[in-house]
Coordinates of C-alpha atoms and ligand atoms in Angstrom, one line a residue:
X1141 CA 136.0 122.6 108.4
X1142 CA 135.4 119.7 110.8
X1143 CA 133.7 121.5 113.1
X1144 CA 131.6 123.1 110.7
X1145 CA 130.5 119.3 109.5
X1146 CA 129.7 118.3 112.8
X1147 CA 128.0 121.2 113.3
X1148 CA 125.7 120.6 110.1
X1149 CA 125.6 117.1 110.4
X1150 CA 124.1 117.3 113.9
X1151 CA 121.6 119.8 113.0
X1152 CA 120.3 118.0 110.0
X1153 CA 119.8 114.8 112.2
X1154 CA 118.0 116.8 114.2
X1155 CA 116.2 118.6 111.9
X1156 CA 115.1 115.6 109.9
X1157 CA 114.7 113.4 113.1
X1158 CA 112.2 116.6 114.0
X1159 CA 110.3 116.3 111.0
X1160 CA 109.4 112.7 110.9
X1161 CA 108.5 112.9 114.8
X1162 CA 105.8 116.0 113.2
X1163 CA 104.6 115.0 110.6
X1164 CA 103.6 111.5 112.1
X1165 CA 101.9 113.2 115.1
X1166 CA 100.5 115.4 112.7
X1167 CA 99.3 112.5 111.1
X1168 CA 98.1 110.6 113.9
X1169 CA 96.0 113.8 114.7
X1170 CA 94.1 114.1 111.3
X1171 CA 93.6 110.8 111.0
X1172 CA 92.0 110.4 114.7
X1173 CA 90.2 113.5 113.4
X1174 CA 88.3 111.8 110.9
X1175 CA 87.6 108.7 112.4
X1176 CA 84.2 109.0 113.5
X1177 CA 82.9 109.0 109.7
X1178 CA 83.4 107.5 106.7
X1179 CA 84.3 110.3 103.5
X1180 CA 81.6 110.6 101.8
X1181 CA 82.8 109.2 98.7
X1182 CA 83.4 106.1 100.5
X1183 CA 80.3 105.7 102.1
X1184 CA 78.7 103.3 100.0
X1185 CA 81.6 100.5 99.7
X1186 CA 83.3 101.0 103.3
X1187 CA 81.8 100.2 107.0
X1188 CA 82.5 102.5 109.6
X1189 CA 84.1 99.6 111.2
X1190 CA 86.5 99.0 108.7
X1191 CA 87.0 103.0 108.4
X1192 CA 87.8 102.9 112.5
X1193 CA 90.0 99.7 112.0
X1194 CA 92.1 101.6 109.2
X1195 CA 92.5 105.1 111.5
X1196 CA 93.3 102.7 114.2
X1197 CA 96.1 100.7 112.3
X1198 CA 97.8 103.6 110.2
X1199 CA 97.7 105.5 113.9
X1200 CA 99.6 102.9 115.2
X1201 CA 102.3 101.7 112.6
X1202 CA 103.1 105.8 113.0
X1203 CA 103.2 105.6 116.5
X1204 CA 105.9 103.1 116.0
X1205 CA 107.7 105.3 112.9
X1206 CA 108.2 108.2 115.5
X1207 CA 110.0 105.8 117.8
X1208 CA 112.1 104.0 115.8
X1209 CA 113.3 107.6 114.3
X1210 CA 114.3 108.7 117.4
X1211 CA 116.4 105.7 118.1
X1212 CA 117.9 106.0 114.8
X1213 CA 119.0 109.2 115.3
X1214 CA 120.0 108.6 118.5
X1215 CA 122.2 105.2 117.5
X1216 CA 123.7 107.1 114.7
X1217 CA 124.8 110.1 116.6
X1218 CA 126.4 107.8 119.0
X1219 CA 128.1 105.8 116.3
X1220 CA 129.7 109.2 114.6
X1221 CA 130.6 112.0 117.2
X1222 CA 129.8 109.5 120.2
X1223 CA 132.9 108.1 118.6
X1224 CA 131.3 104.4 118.0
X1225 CA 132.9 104.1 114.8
X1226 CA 136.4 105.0 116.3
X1227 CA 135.7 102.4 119.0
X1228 CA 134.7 99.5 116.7
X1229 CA 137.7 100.3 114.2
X1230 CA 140.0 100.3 117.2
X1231 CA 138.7 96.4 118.0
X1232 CA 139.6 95.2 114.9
X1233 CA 142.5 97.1 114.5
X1234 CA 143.9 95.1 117.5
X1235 CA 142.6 91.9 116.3
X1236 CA 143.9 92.6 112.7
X1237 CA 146.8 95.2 112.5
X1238 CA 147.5 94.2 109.0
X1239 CA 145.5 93.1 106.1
X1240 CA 143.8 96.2 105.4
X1241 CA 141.1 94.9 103.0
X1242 CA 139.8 92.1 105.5
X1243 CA 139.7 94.5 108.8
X1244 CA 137.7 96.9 106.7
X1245 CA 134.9 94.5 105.8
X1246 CA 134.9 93.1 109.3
X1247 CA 134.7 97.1 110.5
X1248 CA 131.8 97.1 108.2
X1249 CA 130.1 94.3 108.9
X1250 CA 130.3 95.1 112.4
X1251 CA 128.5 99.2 112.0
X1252 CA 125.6 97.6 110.0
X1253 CA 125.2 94.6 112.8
X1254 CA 125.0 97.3 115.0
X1255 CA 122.5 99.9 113.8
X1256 CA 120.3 96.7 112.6
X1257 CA 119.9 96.0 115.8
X1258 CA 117.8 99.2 116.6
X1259 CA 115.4 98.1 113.7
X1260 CA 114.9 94.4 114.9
X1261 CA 113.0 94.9 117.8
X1262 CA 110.4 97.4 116.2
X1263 CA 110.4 94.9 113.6
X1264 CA 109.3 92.2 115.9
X1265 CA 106.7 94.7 117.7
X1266 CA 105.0 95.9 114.3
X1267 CA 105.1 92.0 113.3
X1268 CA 103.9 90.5 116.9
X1269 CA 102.1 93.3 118.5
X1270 CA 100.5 95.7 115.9
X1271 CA 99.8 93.7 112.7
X1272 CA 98.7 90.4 115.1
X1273 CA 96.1 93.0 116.9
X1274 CA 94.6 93.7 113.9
X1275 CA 94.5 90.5 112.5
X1276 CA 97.2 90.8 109.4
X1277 CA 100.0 88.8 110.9
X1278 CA 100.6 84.7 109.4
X1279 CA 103.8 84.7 111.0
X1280 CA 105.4 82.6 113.8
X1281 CA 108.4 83.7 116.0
X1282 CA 110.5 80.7 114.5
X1283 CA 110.0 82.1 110.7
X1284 CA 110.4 85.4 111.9
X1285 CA 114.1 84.5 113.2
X1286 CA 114.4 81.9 110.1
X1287 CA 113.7 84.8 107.9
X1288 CA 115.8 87.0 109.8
X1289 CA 118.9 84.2 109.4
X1290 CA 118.3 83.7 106.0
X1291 CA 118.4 87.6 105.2
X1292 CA 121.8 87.9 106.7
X1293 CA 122.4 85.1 104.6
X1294 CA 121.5 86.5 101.4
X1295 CA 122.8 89.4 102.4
X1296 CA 126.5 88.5 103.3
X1297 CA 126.7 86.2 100.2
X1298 CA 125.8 89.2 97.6
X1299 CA 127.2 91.8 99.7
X1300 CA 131.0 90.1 100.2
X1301 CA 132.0 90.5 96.8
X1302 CA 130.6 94.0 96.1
X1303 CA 132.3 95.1 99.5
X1304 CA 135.2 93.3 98.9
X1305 CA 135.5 94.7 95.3
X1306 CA 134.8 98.1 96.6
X1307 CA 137.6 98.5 99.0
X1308 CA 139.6 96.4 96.4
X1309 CA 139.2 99.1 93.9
X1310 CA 139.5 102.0 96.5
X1311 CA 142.9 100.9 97.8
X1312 CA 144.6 99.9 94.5
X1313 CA 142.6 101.7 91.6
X1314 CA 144.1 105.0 91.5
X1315 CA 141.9 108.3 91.7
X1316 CA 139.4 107.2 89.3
X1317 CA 138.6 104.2 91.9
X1318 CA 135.2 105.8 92.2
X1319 CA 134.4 105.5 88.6
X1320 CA 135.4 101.9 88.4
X1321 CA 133.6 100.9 91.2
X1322 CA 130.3 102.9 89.8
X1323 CA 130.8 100.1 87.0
X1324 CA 130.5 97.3 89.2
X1325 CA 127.6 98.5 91.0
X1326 CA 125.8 99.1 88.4
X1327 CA 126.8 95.6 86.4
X1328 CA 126.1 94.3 89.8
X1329 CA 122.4 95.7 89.9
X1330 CA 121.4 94.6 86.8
X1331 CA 122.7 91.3 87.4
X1332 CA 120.6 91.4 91.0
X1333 CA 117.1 92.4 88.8
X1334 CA 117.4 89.6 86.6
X1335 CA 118.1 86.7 89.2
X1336 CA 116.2 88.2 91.8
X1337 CA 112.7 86.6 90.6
X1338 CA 114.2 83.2 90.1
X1339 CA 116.4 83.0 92.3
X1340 CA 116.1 84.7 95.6
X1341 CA 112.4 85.5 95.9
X1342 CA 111.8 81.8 95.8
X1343 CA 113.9 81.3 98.8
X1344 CA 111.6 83.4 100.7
X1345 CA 108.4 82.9 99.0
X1346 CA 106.8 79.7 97.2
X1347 CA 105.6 80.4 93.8
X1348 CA 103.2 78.4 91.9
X1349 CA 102.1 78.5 88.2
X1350 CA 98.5 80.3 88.0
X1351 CA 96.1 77.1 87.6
X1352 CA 92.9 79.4 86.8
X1353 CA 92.3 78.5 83.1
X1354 CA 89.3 81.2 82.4
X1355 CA 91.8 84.3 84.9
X1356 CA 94.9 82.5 82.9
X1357 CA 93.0 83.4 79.2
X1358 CA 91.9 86.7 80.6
X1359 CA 94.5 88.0 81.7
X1360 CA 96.9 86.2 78.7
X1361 CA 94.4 88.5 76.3
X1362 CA 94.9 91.7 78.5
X1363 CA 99.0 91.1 77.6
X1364 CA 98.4 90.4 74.1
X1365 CA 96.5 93.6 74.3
X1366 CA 98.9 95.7 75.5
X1367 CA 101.4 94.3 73.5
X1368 CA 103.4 92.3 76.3
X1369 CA 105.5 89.1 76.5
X1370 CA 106.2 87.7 79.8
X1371 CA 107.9 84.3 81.0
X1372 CA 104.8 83.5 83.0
X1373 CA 102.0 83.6 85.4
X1374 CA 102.8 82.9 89.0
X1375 CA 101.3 83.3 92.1
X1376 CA 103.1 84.0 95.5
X1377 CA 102.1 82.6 98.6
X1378 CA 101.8 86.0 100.3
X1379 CA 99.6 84.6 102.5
X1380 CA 102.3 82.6 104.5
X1381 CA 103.4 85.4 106.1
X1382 CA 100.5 88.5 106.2
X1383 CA 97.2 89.0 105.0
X1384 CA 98.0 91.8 102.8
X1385 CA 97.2 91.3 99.2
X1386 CA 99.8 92.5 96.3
X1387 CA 100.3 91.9 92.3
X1388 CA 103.4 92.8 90.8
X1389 CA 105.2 92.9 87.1
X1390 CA 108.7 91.5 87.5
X1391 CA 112.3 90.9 86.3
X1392 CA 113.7 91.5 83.2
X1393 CA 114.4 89.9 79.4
X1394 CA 113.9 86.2 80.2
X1395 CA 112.7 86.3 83.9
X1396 CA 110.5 88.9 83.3
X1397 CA 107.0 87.4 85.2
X1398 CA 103.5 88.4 86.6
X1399 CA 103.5 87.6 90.4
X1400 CA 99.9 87.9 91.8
X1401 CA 99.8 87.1 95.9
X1402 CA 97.2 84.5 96.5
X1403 CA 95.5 86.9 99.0
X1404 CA 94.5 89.0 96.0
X1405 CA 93.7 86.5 93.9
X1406 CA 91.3 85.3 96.6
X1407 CA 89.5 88.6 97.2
X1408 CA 89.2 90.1 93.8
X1409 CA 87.2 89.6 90.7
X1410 CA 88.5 88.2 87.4
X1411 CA 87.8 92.0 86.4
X1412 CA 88.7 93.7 89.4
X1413 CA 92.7 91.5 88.7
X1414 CA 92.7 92.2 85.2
X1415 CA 92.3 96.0 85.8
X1416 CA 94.9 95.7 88.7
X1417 CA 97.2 93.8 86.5
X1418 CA 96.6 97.0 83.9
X1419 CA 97.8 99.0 85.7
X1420 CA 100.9 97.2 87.0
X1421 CA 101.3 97.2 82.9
X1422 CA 101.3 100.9 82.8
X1423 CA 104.5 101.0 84.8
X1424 CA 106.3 99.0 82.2
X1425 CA 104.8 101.0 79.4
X1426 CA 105.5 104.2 81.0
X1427 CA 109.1 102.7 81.5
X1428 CA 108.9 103.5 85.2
X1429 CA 110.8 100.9 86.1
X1430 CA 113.8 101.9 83.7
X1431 CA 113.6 105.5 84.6
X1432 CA 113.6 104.6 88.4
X1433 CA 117.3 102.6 87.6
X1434 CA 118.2 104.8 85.6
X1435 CA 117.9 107.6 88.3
X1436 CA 119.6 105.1 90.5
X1437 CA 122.6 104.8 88.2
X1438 CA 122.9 108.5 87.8
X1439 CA 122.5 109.6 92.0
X1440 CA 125.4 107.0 92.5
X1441 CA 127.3 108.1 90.3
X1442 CA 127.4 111.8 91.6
X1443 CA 128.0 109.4 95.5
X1444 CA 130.8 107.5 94.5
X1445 CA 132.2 110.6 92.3
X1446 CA 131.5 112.8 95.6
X1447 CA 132.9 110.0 98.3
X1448 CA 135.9 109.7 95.5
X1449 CA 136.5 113.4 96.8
X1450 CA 135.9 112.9 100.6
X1451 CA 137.9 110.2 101.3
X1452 CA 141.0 112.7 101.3
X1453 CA 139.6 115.2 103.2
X1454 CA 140.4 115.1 106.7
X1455 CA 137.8 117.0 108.0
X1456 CA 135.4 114.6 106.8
X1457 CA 137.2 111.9 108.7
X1458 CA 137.3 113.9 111.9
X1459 CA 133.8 115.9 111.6
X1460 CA 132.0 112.9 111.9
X1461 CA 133.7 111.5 115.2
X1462 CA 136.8 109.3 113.6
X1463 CA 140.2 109.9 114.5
X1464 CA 142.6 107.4 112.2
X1465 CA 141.4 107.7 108.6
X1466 CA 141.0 104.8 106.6
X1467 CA 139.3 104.0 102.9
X1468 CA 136.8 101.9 104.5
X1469 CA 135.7 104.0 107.3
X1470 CA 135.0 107.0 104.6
X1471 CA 132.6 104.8 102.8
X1472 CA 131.2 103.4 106.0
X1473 CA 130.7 106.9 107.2
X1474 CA 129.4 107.7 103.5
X1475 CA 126.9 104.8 103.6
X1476 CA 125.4 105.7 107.2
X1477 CA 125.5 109.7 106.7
X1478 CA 124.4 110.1 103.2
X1479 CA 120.7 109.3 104.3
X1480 CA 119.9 112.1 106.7
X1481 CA 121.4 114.8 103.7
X1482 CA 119.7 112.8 101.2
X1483 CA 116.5 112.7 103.4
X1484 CA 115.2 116.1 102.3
X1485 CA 114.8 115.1 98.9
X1486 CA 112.3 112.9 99.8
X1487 CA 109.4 114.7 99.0
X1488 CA 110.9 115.2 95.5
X1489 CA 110.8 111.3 94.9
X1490 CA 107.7 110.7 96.7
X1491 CA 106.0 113.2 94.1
X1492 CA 107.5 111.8 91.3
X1493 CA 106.3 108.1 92.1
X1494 CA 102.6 109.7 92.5
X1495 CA 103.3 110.9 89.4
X1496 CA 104.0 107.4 87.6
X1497 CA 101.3 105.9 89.6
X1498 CA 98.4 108.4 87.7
X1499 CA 100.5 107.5 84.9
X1500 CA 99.7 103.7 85.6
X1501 CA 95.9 104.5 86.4
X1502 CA 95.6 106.1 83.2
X1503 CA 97.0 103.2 81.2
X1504 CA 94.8 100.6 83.3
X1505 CA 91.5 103.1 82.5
X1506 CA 92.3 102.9 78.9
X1507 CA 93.2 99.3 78.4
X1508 CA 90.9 97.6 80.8
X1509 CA 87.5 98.7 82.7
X1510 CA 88.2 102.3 85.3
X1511 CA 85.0 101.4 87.0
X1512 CA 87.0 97.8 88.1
X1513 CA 89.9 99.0 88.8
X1514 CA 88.3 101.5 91.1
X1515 CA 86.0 98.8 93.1
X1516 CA 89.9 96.8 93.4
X1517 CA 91.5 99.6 94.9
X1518 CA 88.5 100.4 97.5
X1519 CA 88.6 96.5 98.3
X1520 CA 92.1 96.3 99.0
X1521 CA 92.1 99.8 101.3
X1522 CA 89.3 98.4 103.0
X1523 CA 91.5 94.4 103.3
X1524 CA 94.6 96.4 104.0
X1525 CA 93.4 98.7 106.1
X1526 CA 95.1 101.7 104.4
X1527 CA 93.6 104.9 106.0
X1528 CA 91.5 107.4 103.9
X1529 CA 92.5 109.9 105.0
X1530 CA 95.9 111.1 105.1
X1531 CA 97.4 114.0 106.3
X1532 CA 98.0 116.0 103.4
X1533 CA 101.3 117.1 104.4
X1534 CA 102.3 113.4 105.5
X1535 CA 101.1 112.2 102.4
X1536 CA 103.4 114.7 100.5
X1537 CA 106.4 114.0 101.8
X1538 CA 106.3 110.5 102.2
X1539 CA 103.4 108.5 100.0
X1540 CA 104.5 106.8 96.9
X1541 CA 100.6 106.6 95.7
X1542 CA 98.2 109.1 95.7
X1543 CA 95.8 109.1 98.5
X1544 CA 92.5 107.2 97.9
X1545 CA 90.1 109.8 97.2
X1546 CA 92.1 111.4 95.3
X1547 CA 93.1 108.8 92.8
X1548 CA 89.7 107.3 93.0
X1549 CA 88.1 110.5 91.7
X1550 CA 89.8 110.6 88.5
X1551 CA 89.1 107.1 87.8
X1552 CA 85.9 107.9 88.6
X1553 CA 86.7 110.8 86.0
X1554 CA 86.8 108.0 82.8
X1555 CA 83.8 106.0 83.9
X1556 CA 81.1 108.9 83.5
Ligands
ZN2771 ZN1 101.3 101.4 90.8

């Protein structure tokens, strides 16, 4: 049974690993492809410049995808059957022969320093290299590293107590640890969507009261409208750290807010943000953002109930490269494995977010002006320098909106 995990485990990696590297070359390829012209559709509202700029930026960012997949798979074969894991537990378990709970977190902590490793330097190079060459990156190396420090900061201040409850619960609970901890998690998340606006975006971002009396009344009708109630109109200072332009619906109950970056604000229209805002209104209408929790509650659910059953398998244990078996090494194993299994579903949920975005579109058509909405989207394509043309396949499997064209035509659809 442990060699038959292994033995699947290392031929997912590489299958997946495969896949990404083909579909982005595959990607690169069409996009180069149809570089030296401008769709038709577009020709009108995008310069071939900005066309070339857009093959040229999407080609690159992909570029760096394939690369960083290959060192994932690479550092996370090493870590499992290399026997990584093994050697990091074996450290601690020398610095910390008792005290189970603590030498488990530090175990933890440890795996997840080291695989974030891989990911900072591509990071830096997409931050410093690719979006600086084409002109999107605000940021300096110190706020980069600030940002960086103040991440881990975040992140070991909420993350303690959930791991510490977790191996809590999985050492003293009983067999229904799993279910328990599924309780927390989710009580936890919740908690995380409401305090996340007012408390934890602002340590990252400044956010200021929209001043715009004539954009405040316009867009304050557009809620009334649509029957809305939020806590306020705020705008981000997205501009700090990239020139990529964003407006988002946030938070729940009492925190719920509109967040608009100032870069859109600055390029768009009073009608071109009011459709924009429409259609971030459609998502909360459609109750996307309850049916993507919910989804979220019920795939860890079947995790935690499936790692509940794992943990006293040996195999499991030994087919992935560890040799004493431990709670916390099944659910670090479990946290660093489940994505390559879980990676083939993501042309399911890639679908299913296009979905919700026509969804959205067709809420923004019907409660605000299509024809605006459409000249938004071409504006930020062109500012963002999102290609027009996609793959197909790529865009399949991985985009969570609909390419331009596509989307654009049956806006288009609504204004004739
Ligand atoms: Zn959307």
């Amino acid at each position: 049974m442990a060699n038959t995990l292994s033995f699947t485990f290392i031929a997912l990696l590489i299958i997946t690993t495969a896949t990404r590297i083909w579909l982005g070359r595959r990607h690169i390829a069409y996009v180069q492809a149809h570089r030296k012209e401008v769709p038709a559709a577009f020709s009108s509202t995008i310069s071939l410049d900005a066309h070339q700029k857009a093959a040229d930026y999407s080609s690159a960012k992909t570029r760096l995808v394939i690369s960083e997949a290959s060192a994932q798979a690479i550092l996370l074969a090493l870590l499992t059957i290399g026997g990584g894991l093994q050697l990091i537990d074996n450290f601690w378990r020398e610095m910390l022969a008792t005290q189970e709970i603590a030498r488990g977190a530090l175990v933890i902590v440890s795996a997840m320093i080291v695989s974030s490793l891989v990911d900072i330097p591509f990071d830096y190079y997409k931050t410093f290299t690719v979006d600086e060459k084409f002109g999107f990156n605000k940021m300096t190396r110190s706020m980069f590293f600030s940002d960086m420090v103040k991440h881990a900061i975040v992140g070991v201040l909420l993350g303690a107590p959930i791991l510490f409850a977790a191996l809590w619960l999985m050492q003293g609970a009983g067999e229904y640890w799993w279910f328990y901890l599924w309780v927390v998690w989710s009580v936890f998340n919740l908690l995380m969507l409401a305090v996340y606006p007012t408390f934890i975006a602002p340590m990252f971002n400044k956010f200021t009261p929209l001043q715009d009396e004539s954009l405040k009344q316009r867009i304050e009708a557009l809620l009334v409208k649509c029957g809305f109630k939020s806590q306020g109109l705020y705008v981000m200072d997205g501009s700090a750290r990239s020139s990529h332009g964003n407006a988002y619906f946030t938070g729940f109950g009492a925190s719920k807010r509109v967040v608009f970056f100032d870069t859109l604000l600055e390029r768009l229209n009073p009608h071109e943000i009011e459709a924009v805002l429409a259609h971030e209104l459609g998502h909360f209408r459609h109750h996307h953002v309850i049916k993507r929790i919910a989804l979220m509650f019920f795939v860890s659910f079947i995790g935690l109930a499936l790692l509940g059953w794992l943990m006293n398998q040996d195999w499991f244990y030994a087919g992935l490269g560890i040799t004493q078996t431990s709670d916390y090494m099944a659910l670090l194993l479990f946290l660093l494995v489940s994505p390559v299994f879980l990676f083939l579903l993501r042309p399911f949920m890639a679908s299913y977010s296009r979905k919700n975005e026509f969804e959205a579109d067709d809420y923004a058509a019907k409660h605000a002006n299509a024809k605006y909405l459409v000249e938004a989207l071409v504006k930020l394509y062109r500012d963002n320098a999102s290609t027009l043309t996609p793959d197909p396949l790529h865009s399949a499997f991985y985009d969570s909106h609909p390419p331009a064209s596509i989307r654009i035509s049956k806006l288009a659809a609504y204004t004739s």
